[in-house]
Coordinates of N, CA and C in Angstrom, one line a residue:
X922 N -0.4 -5.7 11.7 CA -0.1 -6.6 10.6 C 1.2 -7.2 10.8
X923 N 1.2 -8.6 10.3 CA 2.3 -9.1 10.6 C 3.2 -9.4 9.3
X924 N 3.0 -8.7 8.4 CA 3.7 -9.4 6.8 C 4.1 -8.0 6.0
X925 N 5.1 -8.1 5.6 CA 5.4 -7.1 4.9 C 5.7 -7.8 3.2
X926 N 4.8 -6.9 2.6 CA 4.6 -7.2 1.2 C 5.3 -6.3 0.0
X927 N 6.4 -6.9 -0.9 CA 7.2 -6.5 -1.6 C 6.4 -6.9 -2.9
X928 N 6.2 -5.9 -3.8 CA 5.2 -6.3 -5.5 C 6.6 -5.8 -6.3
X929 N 6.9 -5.9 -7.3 CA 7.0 -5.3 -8.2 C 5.7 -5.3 -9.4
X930 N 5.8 -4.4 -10.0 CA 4.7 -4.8 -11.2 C 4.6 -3.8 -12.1
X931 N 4.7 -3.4 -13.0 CA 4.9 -2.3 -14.1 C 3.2 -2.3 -14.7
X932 N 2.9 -0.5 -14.1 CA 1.3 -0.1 -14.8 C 1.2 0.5 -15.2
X933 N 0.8 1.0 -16.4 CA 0.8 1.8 -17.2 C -0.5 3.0 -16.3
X934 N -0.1 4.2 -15.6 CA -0.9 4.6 -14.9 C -1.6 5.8 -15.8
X935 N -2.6 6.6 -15.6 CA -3.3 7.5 -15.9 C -3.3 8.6 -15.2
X936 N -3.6 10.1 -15.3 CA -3.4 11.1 -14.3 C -4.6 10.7 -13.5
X937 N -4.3 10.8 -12.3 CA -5.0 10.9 -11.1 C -6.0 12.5 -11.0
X938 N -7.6 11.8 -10.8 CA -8.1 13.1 -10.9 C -7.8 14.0 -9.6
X939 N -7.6 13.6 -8.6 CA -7.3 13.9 -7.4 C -5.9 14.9 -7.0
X940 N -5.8 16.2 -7.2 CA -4.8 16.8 -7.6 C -3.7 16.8 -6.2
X941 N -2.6 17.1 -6.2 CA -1.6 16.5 -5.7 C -1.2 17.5 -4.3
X942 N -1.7 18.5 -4.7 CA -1.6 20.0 -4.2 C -2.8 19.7 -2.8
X943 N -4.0 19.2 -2.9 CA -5.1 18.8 -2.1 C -4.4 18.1 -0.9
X944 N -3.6 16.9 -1.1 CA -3.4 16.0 -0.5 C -2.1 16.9 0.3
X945 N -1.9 16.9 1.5 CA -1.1 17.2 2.5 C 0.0 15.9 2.6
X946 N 1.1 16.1 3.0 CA 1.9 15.3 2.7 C 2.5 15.2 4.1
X947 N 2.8 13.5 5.1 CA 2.8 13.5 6.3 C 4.5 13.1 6.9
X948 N 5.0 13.7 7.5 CA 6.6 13.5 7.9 C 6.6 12.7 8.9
X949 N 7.4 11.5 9.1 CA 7.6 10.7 10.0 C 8.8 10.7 11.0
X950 N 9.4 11.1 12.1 CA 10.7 11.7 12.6 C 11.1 10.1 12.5
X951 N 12.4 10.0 12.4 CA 13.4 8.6 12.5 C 13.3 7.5 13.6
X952 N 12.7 6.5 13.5 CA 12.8 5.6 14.7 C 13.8 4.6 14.1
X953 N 14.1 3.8 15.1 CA 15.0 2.5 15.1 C 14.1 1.4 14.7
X954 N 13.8 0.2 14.2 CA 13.3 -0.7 14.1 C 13.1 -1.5 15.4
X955 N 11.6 -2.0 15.5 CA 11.8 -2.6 16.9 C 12.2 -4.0 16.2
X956 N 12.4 -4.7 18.0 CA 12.6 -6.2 17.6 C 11.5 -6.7 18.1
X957 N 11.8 -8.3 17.4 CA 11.0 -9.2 17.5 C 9.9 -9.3 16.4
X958 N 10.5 -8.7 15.5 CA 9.1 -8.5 14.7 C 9.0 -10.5 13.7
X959 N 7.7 -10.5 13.6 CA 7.9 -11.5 13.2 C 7.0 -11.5 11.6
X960 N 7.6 -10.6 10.8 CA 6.9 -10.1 9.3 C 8.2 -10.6 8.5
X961 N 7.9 -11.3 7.5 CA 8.9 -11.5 6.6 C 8.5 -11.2 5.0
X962 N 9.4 -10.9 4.5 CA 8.9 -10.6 2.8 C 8.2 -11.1 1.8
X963 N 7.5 -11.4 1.2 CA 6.7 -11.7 0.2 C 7.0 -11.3 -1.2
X964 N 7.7 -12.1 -2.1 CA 7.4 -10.9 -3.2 C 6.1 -11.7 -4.3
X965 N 5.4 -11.0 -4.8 CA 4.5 -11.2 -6.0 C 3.9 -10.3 -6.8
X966 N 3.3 -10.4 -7.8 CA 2.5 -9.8 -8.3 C 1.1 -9.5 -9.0
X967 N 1.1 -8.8 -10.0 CA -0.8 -8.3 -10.2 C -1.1 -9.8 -10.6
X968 N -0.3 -10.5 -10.9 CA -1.0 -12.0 -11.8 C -0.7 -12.9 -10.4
X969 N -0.2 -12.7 -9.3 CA 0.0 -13.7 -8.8 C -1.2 -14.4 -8.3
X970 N -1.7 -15.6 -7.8 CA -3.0 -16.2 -7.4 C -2.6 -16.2 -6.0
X971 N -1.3 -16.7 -5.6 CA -1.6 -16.4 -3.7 C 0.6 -15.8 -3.7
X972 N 0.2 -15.5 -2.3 CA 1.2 -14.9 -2.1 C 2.9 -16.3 -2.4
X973 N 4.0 -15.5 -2.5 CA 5.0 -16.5 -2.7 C 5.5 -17.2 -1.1
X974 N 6.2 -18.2 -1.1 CA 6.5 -18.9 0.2 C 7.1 -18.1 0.9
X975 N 7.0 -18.4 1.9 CA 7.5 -17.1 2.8 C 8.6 -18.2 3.9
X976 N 9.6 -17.2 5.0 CA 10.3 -17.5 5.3 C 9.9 -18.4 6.7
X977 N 11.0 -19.6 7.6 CA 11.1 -20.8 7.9 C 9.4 -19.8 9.3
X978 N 9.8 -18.5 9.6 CA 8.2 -18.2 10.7 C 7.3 -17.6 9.8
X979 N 6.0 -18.2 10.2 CA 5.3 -17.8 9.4 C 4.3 -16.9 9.9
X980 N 4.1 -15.8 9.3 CA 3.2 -14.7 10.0 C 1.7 -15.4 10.5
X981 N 1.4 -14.9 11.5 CA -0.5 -15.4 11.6 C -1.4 -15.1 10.7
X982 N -0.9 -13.9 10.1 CA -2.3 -13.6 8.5 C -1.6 -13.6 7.3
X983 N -1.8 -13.7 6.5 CA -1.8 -13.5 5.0 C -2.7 -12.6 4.5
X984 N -2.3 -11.6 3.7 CA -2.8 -10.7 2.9 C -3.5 -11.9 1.8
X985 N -5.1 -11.0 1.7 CA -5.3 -11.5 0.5 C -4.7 -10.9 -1.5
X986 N -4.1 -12.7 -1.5 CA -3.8 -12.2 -3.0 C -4.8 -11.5 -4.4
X987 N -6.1 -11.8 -3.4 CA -6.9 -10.9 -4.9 C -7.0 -9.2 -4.6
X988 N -6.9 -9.0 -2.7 CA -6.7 -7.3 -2.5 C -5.9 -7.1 -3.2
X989 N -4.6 -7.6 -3.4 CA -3.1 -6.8 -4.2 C -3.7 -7.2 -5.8
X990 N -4.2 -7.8 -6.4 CA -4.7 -8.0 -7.7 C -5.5 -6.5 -8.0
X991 N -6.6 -6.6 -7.4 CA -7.2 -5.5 -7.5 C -6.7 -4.0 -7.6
X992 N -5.9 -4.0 -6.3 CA -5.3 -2.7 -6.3 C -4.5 -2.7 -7.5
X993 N -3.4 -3.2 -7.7 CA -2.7 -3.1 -8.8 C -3.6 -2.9 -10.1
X994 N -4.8 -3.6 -10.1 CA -5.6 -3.7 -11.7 C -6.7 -1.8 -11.6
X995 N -6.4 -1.7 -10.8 CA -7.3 -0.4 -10.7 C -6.5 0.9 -9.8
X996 N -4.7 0.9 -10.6 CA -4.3 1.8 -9.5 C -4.1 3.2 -10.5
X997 N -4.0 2.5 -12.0 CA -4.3 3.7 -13.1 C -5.6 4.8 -12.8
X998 N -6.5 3.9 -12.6 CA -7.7 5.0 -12.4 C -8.2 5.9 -11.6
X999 N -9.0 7.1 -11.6 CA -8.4 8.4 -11.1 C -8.8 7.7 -9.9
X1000 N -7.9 8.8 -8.8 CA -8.2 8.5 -7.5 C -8.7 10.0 -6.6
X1001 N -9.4 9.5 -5.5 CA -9.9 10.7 -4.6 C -8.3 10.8 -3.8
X1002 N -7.9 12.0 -3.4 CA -7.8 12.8 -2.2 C -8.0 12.2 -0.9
X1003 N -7.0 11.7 0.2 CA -7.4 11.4 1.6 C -7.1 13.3 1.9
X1004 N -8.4 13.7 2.9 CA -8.4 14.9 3.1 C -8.3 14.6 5.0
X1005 N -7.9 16.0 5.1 CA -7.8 16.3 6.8 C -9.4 16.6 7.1
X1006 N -9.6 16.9 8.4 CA -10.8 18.1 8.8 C -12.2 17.1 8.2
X1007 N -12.1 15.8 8.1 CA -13.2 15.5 7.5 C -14.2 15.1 8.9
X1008 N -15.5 15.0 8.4 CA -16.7 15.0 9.9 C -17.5 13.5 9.7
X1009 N -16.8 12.7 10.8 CA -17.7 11.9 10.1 C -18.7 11.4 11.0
X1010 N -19.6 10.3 10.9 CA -20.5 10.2 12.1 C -20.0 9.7 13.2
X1011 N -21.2 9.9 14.3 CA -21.0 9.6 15.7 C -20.0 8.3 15.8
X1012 N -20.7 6.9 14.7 CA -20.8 5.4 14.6 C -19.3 5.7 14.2
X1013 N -19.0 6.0 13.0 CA -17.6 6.0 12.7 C -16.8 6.6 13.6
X1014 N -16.6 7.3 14.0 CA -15.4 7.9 15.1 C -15.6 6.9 16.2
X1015 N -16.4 6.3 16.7 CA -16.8 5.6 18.1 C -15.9 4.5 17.3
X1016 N -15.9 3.8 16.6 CA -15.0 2.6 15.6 C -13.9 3.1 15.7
X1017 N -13.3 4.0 14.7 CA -12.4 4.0 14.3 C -11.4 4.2 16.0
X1018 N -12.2 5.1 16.9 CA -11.2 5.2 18.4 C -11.0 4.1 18.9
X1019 N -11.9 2.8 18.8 CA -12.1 1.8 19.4 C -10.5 1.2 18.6
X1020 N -10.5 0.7 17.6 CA -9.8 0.7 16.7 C -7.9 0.8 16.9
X1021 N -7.8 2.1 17.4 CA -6.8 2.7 17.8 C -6.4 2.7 19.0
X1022 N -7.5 2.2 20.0 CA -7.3 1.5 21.2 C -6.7 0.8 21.4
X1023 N -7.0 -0.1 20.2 CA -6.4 -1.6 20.4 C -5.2 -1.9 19.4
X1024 N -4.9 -1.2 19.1 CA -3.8 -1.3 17.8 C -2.9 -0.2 18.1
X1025 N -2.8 0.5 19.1 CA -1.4 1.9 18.6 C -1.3 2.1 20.8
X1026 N -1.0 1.1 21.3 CA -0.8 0.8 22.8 C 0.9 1.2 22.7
X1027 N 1.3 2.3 23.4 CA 2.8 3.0 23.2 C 3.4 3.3 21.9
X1028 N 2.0 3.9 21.5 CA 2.4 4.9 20.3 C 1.8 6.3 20.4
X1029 N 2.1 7.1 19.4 CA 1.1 8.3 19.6 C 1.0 8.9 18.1
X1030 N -0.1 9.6 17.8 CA -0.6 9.8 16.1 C 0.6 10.5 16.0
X1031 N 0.8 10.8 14.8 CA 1.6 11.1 13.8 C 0.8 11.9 12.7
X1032 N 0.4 13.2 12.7 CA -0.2 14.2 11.6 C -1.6 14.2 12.0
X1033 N -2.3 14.2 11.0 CA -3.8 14.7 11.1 C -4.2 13.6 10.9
X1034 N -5.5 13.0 11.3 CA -6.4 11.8 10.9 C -7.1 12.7 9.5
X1035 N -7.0 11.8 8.2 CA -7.5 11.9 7.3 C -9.1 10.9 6.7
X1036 N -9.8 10.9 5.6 CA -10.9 10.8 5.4 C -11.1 10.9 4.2
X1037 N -11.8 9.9 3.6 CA -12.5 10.0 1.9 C -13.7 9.5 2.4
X1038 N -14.8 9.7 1.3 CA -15.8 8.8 0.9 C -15.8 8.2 -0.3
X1039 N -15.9 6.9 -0.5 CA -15.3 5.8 -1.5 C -16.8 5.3 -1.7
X1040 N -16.5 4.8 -3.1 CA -17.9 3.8 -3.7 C -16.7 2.3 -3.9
X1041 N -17.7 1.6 -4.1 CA -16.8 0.1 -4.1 C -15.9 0.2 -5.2
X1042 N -14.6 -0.6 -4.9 CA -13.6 0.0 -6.5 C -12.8 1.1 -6.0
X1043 N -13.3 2.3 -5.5 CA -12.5 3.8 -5.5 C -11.5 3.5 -4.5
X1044 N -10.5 4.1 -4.9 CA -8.7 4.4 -3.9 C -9.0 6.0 -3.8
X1045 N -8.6 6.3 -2.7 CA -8.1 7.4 -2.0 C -6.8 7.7 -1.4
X1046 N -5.9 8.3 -1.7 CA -4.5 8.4 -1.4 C -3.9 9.5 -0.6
X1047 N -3.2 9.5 0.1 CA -2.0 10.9 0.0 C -0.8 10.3 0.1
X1048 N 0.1 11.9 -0.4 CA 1.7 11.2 -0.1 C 1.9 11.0 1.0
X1049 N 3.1 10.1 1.4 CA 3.9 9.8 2.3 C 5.3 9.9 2.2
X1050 N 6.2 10.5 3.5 CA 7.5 10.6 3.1 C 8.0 10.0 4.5
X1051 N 8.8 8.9 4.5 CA 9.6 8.4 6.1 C 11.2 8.7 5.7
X1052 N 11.9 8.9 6.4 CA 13.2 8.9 6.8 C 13.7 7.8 7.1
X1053 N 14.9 7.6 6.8 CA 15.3 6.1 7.3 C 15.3 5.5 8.8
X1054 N 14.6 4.2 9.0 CA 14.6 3.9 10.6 C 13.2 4.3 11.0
X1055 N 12.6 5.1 9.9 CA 10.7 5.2 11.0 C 10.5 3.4 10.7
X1056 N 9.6 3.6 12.0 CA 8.4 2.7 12.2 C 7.2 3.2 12.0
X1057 N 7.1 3.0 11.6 CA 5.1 3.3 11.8 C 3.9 2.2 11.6
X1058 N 2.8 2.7 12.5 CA 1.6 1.6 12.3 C 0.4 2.7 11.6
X1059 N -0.2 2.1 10.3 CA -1.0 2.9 9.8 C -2.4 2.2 10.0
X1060 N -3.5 2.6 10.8 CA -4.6 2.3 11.2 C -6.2 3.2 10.1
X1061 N -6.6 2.0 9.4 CA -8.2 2.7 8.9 C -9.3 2.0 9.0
X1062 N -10.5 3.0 9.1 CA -12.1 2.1 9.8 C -12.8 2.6 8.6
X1063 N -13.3 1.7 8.5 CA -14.3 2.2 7.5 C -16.0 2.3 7.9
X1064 N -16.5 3.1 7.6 CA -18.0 3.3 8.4 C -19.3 2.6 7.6
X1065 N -20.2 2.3 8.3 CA -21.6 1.8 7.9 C -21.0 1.9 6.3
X1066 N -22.1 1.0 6.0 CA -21.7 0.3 4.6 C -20.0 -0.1 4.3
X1067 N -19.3 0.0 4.7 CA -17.7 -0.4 4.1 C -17.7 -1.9 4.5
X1068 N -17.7 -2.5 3.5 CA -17.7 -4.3 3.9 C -16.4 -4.8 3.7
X1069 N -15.6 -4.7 2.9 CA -14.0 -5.0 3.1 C -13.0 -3.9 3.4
X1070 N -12.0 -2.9 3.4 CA -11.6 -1.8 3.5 C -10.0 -2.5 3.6
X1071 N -9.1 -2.2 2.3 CA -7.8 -2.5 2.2 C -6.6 -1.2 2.2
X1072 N -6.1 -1.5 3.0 CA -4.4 -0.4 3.0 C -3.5 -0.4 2.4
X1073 N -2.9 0.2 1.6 CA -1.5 -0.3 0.9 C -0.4 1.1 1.2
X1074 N 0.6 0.6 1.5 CA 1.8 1.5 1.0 C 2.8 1.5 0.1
X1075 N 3.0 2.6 -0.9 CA 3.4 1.9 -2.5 C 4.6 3.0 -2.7
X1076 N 5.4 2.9 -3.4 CA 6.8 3.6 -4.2 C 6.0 3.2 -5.6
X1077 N 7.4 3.9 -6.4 CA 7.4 3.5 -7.9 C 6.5 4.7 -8.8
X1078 N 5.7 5.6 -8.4 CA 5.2 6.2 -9.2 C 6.2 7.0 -10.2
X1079 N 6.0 7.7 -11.4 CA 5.2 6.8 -12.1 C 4.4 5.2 -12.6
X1080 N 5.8 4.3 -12.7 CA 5.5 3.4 -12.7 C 7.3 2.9 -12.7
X1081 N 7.6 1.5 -12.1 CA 6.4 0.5 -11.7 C 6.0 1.0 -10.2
X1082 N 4.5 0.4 -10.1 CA 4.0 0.9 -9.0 C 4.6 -0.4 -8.0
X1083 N 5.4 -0.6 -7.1 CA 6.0 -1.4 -6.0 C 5.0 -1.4 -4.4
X1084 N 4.2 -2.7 -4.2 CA 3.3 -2.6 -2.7 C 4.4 -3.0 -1.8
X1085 N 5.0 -2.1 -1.1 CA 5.7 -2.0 0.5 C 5.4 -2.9 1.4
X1086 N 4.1 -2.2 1.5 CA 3.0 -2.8 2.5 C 1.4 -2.9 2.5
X1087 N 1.2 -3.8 2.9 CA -0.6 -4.3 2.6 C -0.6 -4.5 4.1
X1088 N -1.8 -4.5 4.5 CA -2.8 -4.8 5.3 C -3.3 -6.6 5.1
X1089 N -3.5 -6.9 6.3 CA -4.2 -8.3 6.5 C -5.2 -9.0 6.6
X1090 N -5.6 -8.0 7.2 CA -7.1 -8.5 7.9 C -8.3 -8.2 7.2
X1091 N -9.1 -8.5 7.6 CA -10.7 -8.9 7.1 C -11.7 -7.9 7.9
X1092 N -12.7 -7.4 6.6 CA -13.6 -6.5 7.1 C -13.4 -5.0 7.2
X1093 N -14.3 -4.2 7.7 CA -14.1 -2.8 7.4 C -12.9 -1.9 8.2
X1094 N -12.0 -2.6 8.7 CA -10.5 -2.0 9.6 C -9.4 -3.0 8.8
X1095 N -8.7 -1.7 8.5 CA -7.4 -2.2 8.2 C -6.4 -1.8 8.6
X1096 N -5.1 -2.3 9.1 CA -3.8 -1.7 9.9 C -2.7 -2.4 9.0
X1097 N -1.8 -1.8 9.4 CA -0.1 -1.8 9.1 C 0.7 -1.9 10.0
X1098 N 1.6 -2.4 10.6 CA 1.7 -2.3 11.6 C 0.6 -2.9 13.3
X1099 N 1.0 -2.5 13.7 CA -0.7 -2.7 14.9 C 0.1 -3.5 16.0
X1100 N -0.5 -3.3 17.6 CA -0.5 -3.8 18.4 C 0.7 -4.0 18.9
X1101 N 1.3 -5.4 19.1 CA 2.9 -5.1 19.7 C 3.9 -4.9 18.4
X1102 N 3.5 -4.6 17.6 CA 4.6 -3.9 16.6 C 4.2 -2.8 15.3
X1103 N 5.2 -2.7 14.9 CA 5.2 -1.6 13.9 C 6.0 -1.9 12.7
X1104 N 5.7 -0.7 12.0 CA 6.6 -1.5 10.5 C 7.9 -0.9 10.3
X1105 N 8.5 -1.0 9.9 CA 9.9 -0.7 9.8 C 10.7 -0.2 8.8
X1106 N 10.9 0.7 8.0 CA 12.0 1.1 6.8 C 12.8 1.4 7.2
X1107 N 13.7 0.4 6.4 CA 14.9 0.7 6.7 C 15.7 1.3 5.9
X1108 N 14.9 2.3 4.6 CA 15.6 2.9 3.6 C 14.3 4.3 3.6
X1109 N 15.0 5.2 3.2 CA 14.0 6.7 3.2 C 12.9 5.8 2.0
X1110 N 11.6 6.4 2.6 CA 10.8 6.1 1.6 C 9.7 7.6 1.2
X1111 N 9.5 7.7 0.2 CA 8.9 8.8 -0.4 C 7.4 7.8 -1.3
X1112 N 6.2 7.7 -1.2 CA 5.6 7.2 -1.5 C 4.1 7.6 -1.7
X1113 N 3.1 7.0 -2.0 CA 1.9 6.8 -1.1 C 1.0 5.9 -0.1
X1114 N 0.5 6.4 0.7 CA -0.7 6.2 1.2 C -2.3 5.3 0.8
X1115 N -2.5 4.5 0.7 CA -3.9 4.6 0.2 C -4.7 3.5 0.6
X1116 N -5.8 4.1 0.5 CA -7.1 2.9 1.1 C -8.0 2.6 -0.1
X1117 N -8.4 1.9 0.2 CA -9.6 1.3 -0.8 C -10.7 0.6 -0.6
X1118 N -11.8 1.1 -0.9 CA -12.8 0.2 -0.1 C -12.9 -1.4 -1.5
X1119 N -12.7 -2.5 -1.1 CA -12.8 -3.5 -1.9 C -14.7 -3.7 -2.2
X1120 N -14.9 -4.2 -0.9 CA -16.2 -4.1 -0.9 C -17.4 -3.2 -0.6
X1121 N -18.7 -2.9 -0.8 CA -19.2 -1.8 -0.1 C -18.7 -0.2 -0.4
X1122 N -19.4 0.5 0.3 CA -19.0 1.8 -0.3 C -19.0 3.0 1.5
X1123 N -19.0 3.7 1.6 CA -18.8 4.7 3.0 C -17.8 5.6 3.3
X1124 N -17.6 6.1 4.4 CA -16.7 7.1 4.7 C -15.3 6.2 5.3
X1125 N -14.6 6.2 5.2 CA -13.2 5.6 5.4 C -12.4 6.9 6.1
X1126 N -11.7 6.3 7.6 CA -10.7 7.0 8.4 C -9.6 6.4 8.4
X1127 N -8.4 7.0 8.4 CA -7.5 6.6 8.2 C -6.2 7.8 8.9
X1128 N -5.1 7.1 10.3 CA -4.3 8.0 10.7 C -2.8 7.0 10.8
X1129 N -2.1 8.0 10.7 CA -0.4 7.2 11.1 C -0.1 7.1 13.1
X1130 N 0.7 6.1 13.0 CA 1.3 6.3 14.6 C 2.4 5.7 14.5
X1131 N 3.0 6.2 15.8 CA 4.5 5.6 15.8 C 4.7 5.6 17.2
X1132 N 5.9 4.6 18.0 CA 6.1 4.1 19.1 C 6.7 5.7 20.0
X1133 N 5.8 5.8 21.3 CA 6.6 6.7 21.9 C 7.8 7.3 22.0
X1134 N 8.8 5.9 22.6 CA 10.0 6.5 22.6 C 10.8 5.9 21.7
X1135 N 12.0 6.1 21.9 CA 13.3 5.4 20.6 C 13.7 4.1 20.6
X1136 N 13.6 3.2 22.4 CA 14.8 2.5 22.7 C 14.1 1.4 22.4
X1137 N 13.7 0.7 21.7 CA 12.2 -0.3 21.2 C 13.4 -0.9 19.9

C-alpha cells in the first residue's frame, strides 16, 4: 500500500462481544523507517465522500472512501476475535502464500498468522503494539466467497476511534505496507488490528512482516 490514512472521528462504541483475553497481542522489535516511500497523509472522515487532497506525489491507489465510511459506521458493533491455529482450506492457504510471495520480498513474519470467519459487515480484530521506528507490512486473503476484504489499523479506543492505516486495493487481498515498502511509525503505537470482509462472507487470513535487516 502506498497511502497512509489519518481519520479522526469520535464513535460512540459498544462492548465488543469478542473478549480481549482471546485475542493475543503481537510485538513488533524497532526498525528505522525505510526511504523512498512514496505514501503521504490523508486526513478525513466517517462523512467524508472521497479522500482529502493529498501531497504535490501522488500515491498509485487510493483507498476507497466508502471502505473508511463503513468501517467507521460499523466499528461500535460487536466484533469477532482474529485467532492463531486457525485451519483453513487447501484454496485459501495456496492464496494467501501466493500473496506473501509477492508482497513481503526481504521481510520475514512477525508472530503467528491469524484467522476469522466473517459474514458480510463483520470486523475481526486483535491488538497491536509497535515501538517507535517499526515498519511493518500487514498482509490478508480472504477465501472462496470473500469478494471485497478491507484492513485497517486504528488508535483511539475508547473513542475517538483514529484510522492510521487502510489498505488500497481491490478484491479479496488486502496489504499495508507490501512489496518495495513498508509502513512506518514513527511514534509507539498501541492499537488494533482489523479486517473486514466489505463484501461476501469466508474465512479471512491475515499475518504481520517486517524488513529483514535494519539499514533500509
Amino acid at each position: 500500500m502506498r497511502l497512509v490514512i489519518v481519520a479522526a472521528c469520535s464513535v460512540t462504541l459498544l462492548p465488543a462481544c469478542g473478549s480481549r483475553a482471546e485475542s493475543q497481542p503481537l510485538v513488533i522489535d524497532p526498525l528505522p523507517p525505510r526511504r523512498g516511500r512514496s505514501s503521504v497523509p490523508v486526513v478525513a472522515s466517517a462523512s467524508a465522500s472521497a479522500p482529502a487532497s493529498t501531497a504535490a506525489t501522488a500515491p498509485e491507489r487510493v483507498p476507497d472512501p466508502e471502505a473508511m465510511r463503513l468501517f467507521l459506521e460499523r466499528y461500535a458493533a460487536p466484533a469477532l476475535p482474529l485467532l492463531p491455529d486457525v485451519k483453513p482450506s487447501r484454496v485459501l492457504a495456496l492464496a494467501f502464500d501466493g500473496s506473501v510471495r509477492g508482497e513481503t520480498a526481504g521481510m520475514s513474519a512477525e508472530g503467528a498468522r491469524f484467522g476469522a470467519t466473517l459474514a458480510e459487515g463483520e470486523r475481526a480484530w486483535v491488538p497491536v503494539s509497535y515501538p517507535v521506528g517499526a515498519c511493518v507490512t500487514v498482509v490478508a486473503q480472504g477465501g472462496i466467497g470473500v469478494v471485497e476484504l478491507d484492513v485497517f489499523l486504528t488508535t483511539g479506543e475508547p473513542v475517538p476511534v483514529k484510522i492510521v492505516a487502510q489498505d488500497a486495493r481491490e478484491g479479496p487481498t488486502a496489504v499495508i505496507g507490501g512489496r518495495d515498502d513498508c509502513f512506518p511509525l514513527l511514534e509507539p503505537f498501541i492499537g488494533n488490528l482489523s479486517v473486514t470482509v466489505r463484501k461476501g462472507s469466508g474465512m479471512v487470513l491475515v499475518q504481520q512482516f517486517r524488513p529483514v535487516t535494519r539499514d533500509r
